[in-house]
mmCIF file of C-alpha atoms and ligand atoms in Angstrom:
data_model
loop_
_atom_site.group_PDB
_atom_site.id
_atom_site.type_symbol
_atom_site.label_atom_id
_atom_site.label_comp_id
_atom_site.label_asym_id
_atom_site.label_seq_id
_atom_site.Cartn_x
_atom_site.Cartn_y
_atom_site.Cartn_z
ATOM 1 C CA UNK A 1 41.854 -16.893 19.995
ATOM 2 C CA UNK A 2 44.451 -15.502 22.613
ATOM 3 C CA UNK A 3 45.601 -11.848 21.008
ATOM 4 C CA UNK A 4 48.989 -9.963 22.492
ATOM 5 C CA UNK A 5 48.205 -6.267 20.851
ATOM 6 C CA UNK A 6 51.078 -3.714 21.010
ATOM 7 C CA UNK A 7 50.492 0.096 20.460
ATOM 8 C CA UNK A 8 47.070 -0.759 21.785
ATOM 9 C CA UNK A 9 46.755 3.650 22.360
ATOM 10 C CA UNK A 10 47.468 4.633 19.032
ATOM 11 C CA UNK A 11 44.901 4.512 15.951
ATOM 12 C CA UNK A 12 45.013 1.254 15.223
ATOM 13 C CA UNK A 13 45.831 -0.307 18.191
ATOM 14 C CA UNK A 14 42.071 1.622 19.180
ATOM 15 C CA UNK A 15 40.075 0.681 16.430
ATOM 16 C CA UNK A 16 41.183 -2.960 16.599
ATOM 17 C CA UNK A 17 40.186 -3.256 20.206
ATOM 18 C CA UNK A 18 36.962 -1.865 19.450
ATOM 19 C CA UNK A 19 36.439 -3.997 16.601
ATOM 20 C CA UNK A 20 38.022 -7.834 18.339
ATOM 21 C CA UNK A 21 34.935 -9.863 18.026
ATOM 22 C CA UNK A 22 34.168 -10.130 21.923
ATOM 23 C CA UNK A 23 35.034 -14.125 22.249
ATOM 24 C CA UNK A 24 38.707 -12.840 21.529
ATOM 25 C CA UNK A 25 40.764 -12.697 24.344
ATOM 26 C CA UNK A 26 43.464 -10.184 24.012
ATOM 27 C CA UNK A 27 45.977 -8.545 26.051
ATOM 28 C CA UNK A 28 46.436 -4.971 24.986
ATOM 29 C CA UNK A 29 49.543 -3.560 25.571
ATOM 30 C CA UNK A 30 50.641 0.210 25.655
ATOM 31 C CA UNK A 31 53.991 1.579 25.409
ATOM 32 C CA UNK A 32 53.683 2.342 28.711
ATOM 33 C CA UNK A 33 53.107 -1.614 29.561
ATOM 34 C CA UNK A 34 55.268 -2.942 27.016
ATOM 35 C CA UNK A 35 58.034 -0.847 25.062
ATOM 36 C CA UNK A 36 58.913 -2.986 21.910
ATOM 37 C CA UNK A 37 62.570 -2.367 21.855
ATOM 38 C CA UNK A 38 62.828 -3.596 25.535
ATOM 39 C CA UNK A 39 63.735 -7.281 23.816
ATOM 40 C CA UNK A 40 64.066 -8.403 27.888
ATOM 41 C CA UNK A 41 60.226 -7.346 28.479
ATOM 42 C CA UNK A 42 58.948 -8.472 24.719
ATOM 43 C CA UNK A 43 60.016 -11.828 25.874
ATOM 44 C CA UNK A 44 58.836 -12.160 29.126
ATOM 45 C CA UNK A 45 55.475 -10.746 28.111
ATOM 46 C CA UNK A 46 54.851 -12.988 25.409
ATOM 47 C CA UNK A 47 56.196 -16.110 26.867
ATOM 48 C CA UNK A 48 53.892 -14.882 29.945
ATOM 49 C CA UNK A 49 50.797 -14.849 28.114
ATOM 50 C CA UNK A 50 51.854 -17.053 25.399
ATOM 51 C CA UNK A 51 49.289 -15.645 22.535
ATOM 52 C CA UNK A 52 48.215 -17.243 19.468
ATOM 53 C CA UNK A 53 48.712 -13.902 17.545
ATOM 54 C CA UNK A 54 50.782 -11.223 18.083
ATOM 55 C CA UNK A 55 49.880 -7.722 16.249
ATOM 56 C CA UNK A 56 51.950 -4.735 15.999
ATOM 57 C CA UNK A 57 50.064 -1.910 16.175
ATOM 58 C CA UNK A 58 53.271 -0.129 17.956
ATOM 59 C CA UNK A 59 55.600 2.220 15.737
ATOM 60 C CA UNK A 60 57.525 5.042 15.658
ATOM 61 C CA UNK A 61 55.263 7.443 13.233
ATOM 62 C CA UNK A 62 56.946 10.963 13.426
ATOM 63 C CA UNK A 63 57.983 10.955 9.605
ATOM 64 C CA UNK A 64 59.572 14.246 9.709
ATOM 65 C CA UNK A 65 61.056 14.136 13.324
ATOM 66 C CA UNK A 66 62.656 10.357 12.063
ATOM 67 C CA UNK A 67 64.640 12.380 9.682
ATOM 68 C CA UNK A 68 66.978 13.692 13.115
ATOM 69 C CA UNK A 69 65.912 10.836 15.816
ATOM 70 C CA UNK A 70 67.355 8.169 13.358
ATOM 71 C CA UNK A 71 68.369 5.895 16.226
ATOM 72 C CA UNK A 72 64.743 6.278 17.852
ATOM 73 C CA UNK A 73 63.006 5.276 14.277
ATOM 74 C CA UNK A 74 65.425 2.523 14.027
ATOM 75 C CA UNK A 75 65.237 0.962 17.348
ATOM 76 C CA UNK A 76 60.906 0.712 17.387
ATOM 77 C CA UNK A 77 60.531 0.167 13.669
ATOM 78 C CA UNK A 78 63.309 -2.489 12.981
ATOM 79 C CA UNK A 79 64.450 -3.639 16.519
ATOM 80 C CA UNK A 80 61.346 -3.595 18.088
ATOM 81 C CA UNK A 81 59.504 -5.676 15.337
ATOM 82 C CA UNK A 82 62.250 -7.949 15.608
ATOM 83 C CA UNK A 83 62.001 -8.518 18.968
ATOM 84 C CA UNK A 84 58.232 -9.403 18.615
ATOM 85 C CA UNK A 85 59.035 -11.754 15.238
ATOM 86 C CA UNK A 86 61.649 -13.254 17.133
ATOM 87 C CA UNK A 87 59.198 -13.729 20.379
ATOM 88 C CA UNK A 88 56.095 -14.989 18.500
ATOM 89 C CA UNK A 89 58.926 -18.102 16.250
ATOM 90 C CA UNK A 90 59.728 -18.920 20.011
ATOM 91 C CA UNK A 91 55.981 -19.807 20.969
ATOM 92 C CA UNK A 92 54.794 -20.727 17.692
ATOM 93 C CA UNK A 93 52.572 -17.571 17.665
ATOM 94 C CA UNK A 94 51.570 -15.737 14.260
ATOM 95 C CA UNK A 95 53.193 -11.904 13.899
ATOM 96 C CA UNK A 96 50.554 -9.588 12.036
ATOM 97 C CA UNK A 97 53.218 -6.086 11.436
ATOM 98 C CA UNK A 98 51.659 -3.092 9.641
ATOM 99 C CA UNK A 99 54.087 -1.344 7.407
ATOM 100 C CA UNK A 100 53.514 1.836 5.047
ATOM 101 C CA UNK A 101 53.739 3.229 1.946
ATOM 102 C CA UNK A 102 56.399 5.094 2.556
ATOM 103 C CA UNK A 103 58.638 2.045 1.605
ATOM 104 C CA UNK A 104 58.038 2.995 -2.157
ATOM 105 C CA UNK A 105 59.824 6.139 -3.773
ATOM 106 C CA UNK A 106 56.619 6.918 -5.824
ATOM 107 C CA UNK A 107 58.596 7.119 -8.949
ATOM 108 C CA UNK A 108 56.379 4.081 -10.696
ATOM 109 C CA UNK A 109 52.833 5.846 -11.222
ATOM 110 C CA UNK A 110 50.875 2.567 -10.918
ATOM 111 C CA UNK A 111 48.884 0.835 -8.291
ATOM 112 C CA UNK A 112 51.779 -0.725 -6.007
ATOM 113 C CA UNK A 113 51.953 -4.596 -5.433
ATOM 114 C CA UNK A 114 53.687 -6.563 -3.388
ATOM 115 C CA UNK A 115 56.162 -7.613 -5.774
ATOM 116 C CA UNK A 116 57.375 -4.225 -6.499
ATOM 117 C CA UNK A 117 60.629 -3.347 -5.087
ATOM 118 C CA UNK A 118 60.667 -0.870 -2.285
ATOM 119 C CA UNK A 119 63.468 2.085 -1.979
ATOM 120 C CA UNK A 120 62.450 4.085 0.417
ATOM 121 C CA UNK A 121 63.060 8.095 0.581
ATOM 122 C CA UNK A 122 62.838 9.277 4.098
ATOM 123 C CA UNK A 123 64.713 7.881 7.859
ATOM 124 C CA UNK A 124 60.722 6.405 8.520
ATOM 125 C CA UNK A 125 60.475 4.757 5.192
ATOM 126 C CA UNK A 126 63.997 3.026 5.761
ATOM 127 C CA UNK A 127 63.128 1.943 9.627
ATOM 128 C CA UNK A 128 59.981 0.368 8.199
ATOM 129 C CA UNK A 129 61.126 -1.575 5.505
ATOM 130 C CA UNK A 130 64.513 -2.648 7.700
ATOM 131 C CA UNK A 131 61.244 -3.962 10.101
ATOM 132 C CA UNK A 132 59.925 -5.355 7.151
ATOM 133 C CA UNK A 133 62.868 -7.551 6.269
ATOM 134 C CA UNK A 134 63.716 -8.296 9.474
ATOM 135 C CA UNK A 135 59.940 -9.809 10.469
ATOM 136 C CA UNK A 136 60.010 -11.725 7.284
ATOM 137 C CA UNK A 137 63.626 -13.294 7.765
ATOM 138 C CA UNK A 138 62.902 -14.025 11.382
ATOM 139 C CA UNK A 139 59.567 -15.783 11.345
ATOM 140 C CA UNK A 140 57.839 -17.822 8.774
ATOM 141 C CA UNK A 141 54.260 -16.902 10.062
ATOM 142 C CA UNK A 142 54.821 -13.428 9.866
ATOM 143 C CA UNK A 143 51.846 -11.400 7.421
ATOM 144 C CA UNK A 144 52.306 -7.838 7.142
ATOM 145 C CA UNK A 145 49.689 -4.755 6.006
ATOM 146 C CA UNK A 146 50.810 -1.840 4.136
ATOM 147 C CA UNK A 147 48.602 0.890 4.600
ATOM 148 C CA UNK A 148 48.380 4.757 3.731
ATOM 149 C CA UNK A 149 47.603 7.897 5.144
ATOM 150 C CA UNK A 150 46.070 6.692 8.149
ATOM 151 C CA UNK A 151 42.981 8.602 9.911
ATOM 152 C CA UNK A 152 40.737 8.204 12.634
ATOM 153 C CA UNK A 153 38.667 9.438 15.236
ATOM 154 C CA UNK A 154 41.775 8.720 17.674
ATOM 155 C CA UNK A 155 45.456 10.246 18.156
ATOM 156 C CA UNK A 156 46.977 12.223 15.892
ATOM 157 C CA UNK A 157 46.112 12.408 11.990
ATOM 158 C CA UNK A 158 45.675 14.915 9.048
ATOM 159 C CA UNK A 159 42.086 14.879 9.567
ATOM 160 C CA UNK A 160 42.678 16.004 13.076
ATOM 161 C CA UNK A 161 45.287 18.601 12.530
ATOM 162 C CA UNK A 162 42.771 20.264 9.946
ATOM 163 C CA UNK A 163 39.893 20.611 12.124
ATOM 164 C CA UNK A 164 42.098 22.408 14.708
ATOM 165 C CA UNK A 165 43.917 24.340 12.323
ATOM 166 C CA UNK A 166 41.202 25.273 10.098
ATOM 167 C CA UNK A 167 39.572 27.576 13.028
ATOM 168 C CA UNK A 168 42.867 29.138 13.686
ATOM 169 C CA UNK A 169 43.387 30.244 10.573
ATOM 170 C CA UNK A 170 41.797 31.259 7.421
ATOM 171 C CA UNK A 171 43.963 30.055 4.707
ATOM 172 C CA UNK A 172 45.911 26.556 4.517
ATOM 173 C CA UNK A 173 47.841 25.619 2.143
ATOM 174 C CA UNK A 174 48.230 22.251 1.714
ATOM 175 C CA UNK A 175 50.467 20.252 -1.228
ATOM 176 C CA UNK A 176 48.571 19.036 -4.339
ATOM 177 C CA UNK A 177 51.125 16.849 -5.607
ATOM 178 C CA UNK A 178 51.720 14.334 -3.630
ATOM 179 C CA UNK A 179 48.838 11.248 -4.304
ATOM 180 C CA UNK A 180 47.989 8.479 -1.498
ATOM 181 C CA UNK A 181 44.611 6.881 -0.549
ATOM 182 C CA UNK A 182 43.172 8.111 3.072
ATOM 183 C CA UNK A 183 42.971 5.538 5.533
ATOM 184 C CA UNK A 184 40.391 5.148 8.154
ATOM 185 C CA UNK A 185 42.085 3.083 11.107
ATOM 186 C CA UNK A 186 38.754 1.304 11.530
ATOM 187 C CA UNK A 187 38.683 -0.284 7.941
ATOM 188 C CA UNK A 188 42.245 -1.229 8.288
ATOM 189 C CA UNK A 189 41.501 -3.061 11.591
ATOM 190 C CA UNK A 190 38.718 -5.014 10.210
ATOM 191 C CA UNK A 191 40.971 -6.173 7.081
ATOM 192 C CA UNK A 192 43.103 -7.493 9.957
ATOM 193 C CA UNK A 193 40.597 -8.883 11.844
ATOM 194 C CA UNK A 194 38.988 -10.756 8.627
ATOM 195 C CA UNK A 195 42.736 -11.939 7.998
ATOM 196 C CA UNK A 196 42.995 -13.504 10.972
ATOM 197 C CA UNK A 197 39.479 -15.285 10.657
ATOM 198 C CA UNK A 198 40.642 -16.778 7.661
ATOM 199 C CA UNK A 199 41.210 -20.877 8.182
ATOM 200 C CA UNK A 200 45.300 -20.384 6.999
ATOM 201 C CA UNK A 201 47.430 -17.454 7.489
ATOM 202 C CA UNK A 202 48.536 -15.683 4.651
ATOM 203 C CA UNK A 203 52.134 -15.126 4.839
ATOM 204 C CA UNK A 204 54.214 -12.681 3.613
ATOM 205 C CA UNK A 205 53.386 -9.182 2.137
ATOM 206 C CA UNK A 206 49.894 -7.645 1.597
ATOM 207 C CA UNK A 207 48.720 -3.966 0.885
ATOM 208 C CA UNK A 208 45.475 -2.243 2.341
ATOM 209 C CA UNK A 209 44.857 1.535 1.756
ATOM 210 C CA UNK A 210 41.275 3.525 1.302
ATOM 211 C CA UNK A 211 39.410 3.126 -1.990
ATOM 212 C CA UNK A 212 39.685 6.857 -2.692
ATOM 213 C CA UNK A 213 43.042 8.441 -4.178
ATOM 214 C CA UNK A 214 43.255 11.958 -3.905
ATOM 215 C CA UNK A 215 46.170 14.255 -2.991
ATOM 216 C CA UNK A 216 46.603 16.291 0.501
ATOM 217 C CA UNK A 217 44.887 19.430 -0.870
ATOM 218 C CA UNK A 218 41.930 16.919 -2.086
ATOM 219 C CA UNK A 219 41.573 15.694 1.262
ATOM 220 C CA UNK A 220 42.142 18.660 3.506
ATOM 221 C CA UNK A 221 38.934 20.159 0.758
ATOM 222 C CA UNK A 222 36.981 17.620 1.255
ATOM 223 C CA UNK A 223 37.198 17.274 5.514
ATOM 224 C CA UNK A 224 36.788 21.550 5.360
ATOM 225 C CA UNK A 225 33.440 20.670 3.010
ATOM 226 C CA UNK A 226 31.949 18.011 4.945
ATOM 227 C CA UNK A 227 32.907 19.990 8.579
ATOM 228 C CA UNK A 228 30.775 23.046 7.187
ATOM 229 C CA UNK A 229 27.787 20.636 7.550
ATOM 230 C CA UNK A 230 28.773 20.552 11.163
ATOM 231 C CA UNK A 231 29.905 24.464 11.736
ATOM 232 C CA UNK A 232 29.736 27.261 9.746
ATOM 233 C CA UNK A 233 32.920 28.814 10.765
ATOM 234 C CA UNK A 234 34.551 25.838 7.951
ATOM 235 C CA UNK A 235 32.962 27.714 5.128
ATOM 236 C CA UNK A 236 35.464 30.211 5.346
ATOM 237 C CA UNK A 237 38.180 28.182 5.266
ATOM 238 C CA UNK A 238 40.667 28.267 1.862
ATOM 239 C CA UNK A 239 42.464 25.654 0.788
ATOM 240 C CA UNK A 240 45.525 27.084 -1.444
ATOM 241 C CA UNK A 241 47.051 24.092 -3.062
ATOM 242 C CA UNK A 242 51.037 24.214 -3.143
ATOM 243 C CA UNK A 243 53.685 21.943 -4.881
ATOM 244 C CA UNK A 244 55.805 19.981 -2.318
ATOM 245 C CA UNK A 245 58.667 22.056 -3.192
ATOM 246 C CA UNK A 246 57.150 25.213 -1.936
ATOM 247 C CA UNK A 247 56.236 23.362 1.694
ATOM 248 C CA UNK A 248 59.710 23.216 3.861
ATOM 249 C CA UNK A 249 59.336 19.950 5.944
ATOM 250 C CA UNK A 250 61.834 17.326 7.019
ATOM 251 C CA UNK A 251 61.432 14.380 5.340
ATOM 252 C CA UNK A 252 61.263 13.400 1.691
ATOM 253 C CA UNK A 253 58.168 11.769 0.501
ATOM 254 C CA UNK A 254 56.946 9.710 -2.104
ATOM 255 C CA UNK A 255 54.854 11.723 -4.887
ATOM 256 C CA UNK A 256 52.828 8.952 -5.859
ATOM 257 C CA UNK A 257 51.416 5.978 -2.555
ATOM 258 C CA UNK A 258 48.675 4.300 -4.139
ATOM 259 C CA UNK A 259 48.229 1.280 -2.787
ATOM 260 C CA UNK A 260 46.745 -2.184 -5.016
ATOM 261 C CA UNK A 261 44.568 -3.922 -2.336
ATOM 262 C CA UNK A 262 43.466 -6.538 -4.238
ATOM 263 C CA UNK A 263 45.653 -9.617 -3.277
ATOM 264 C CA UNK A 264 44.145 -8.781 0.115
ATOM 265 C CA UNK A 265 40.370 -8.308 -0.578
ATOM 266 C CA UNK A 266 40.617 -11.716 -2.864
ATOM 267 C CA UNK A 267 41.684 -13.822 0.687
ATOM 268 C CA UNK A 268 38.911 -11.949 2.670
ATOM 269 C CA UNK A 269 35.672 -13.606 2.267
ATOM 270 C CA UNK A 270 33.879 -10.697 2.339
ATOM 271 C CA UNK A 271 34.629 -7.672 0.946
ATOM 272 C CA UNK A 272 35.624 -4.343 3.525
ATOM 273 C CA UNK A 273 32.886 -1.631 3.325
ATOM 274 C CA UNK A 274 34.820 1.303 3.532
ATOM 275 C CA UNK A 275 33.852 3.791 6.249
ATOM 276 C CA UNK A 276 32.796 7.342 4.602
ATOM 277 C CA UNK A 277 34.744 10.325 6.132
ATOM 278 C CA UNK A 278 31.809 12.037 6.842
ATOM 279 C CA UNK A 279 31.424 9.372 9.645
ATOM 280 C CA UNK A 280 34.604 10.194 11.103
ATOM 281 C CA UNK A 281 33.919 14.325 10.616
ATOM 282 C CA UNK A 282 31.015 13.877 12.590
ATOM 283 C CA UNK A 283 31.972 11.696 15.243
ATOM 284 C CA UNK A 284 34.860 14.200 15.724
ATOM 285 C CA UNK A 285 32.730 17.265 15.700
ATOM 286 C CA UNK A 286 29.596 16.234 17.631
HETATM 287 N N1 NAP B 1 49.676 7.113 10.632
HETATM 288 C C1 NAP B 1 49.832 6.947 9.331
HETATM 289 O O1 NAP B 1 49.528 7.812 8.519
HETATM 290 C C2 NAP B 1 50.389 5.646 8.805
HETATM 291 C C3 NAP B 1 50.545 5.487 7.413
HETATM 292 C C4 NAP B 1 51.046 4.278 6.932
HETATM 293 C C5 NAP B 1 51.369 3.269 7.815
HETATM 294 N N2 NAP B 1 51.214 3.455 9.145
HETATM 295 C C6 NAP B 1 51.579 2.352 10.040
HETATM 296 O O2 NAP B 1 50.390 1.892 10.651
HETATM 297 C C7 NAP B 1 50.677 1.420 11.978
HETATM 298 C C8 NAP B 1 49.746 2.073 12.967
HETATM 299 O O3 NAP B 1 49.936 3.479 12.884
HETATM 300 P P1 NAP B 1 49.079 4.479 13.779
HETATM 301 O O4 NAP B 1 48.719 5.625 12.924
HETATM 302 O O5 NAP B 1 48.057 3.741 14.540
HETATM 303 O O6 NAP B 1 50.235 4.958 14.767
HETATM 304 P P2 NAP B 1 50.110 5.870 16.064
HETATM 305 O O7 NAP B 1 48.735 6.383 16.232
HETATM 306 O O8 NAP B 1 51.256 6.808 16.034
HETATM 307 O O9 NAP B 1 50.345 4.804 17.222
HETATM 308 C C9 NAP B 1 51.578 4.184 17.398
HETATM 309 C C10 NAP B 1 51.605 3.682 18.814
HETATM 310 O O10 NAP B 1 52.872 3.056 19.018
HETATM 311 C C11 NAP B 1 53.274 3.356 20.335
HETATM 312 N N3 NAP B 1 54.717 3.210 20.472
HETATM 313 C C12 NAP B 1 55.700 4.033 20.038
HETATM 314 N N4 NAP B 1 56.900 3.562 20.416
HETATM 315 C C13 NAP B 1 56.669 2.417 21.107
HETATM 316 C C14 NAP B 1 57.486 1.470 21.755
HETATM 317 N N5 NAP B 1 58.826 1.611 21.787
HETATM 318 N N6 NAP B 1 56.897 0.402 22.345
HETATM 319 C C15 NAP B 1 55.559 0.266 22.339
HETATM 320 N N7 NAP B 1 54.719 1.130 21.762
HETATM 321 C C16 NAP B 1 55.270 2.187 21.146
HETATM 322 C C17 NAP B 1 52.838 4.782 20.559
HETATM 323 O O11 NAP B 1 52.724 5.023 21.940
HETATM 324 P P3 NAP B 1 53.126 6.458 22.542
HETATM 325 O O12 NAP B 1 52.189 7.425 21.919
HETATM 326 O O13 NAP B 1 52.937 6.261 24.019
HETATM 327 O O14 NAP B 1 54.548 6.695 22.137
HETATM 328 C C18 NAP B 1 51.476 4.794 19.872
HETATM 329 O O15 NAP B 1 50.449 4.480 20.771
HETATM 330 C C19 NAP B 1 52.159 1.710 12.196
HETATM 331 O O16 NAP B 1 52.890 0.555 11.919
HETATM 332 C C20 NAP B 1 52.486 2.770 11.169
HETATM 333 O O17 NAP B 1 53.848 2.745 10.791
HETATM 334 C C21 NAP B 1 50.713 4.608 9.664
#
């Protein structure tokens, strides 16, 4: 199988080229190498290498900063998967996108499907779904992930900004109410992986989040506990847990972003193990 990756730097775009199965060929793109919303480039590229699967890894994933670069958000998220929808219908590729929670407003407290309807609360949330639609509209084979809270050992994450902050200072207060699953990159890539070793491609709309829900002050607990293991100064570390309303940041965001994976994990054939975060805690503190 002949695999044109975008965002191949970011979290995802890393773990999946860890994780291709090595008889994969794939051409990993950066933005550096290929800049989605260059629709001149997108074509050229793929008609160049002409891939069996395109995946997306590429977005624009500054939630708060998306509430003031609007135009930015819009022209990766929407344009940008476009462009690679439109490029992968021209060569009779297959278009794996990965979209986000943040399409939902959180106001239904129940494990999201696919068939809910999406109204999205924040400038990200709207360039994602407007990707979304546009993918869907402009190529038949297109599948595309939801995910949540995304983490890994790479770029820039929650679990990251924690471990740097929580030696700067003593006290971090972190929002309580707000409820998603953690994400490790990793496990997300291998869902896509197993979705593309399936014999048909599933089309349309699929979710895949962590098995664990907890909210931000959960999490940020639970990386502090697990990084005392690794160094002491973590012990002292307090996590005050604040409403949303008492946290000033750009965006709006959804209070509740649990995911239902289980249309997806009924196609796999075998069901994801899901990576434990002290894996991740220790890989990024050894
Ligand atoms: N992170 C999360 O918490 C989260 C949650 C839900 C869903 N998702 C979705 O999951 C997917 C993967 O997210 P991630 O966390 O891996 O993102 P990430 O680490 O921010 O990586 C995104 C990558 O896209 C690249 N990129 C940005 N603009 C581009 C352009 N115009 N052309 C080509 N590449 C461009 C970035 O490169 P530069 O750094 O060089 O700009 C970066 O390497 C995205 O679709 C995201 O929306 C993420």
């Amino acid at each position: 199988m002949r695999i044109l990756l975008t965002g191949s730097k970011g979290q995802l775009g890393t773990c999946l080229k860890e994780r291709f199965p090595e008889e994969w060929e794939i051409i990993a793109c950066d933005s550096q190498t290929l800049d989605i919303t260059d629709t001149q480039n997108v074509f050229n590229m793929v008609k160049k290498f002409d891939p069996d699967v395109i995946i997306n890894a590429a977005a624009y994933t500054k939630v708060d900063a998306a509430e003031t670069n609007i135009d930015q958000a819009f022209a990766v998220n929407a344009t940008g998967t476009l462009n690679l929808a439109i490029a992968a219908r021209a060569i009779g590729a297959r278009f794996i996108h990965v979209s986000t929670e943040q399409v939902f407003d959180g106001k239904v407290r129940m494990p999201l499907n696919e068939n809910m309807a999406p109204n999205p609360l924040n400038v990200y949330g709207q360039s994602k779904l407007a990707g979304e639609i546009l993918a869907l509209n402009a190529h038949v084979d297109t599948t595309i992930v939801r995910t949540s809270w995304v983490y890994s050992e790479h770029g820039h994450n929650f679990v990251k900004v924690m471990l740097k902050k929580g030696l700067e200072t003593p006290n971090m207060r972190v929002v309580k109410d707000q409820i998603g699953c953690p994400t490790y990159a990793g496990d997300l890539a291998e869902a896509i992986i197993r979705l593309l070793k399936l014999k048909y491609s599933p089309r349309g709309l699929l979710h895949f989040a962590g098995n664990q829900q907890m909210s931000w002050a959960d999490f940020a607990q639970q990386i502090f506990s697990l990084a005392a293991e690794k160094n002491e100064r973590y012990r002292q570390v307090n996590v005050e847990s604040i409403c949303t309303a008492d946290y000033q940041c750009a965006a709006k965001r959804p209070v509740y972003g649990i995911l239902d994976n289980s249309t997806l994990q009924n196609l796999i054939e075998e069901q994801i193990v899901f990576t434990p975060l002290s894996n991740i805690i220790d890989k990024l503190l050894t």
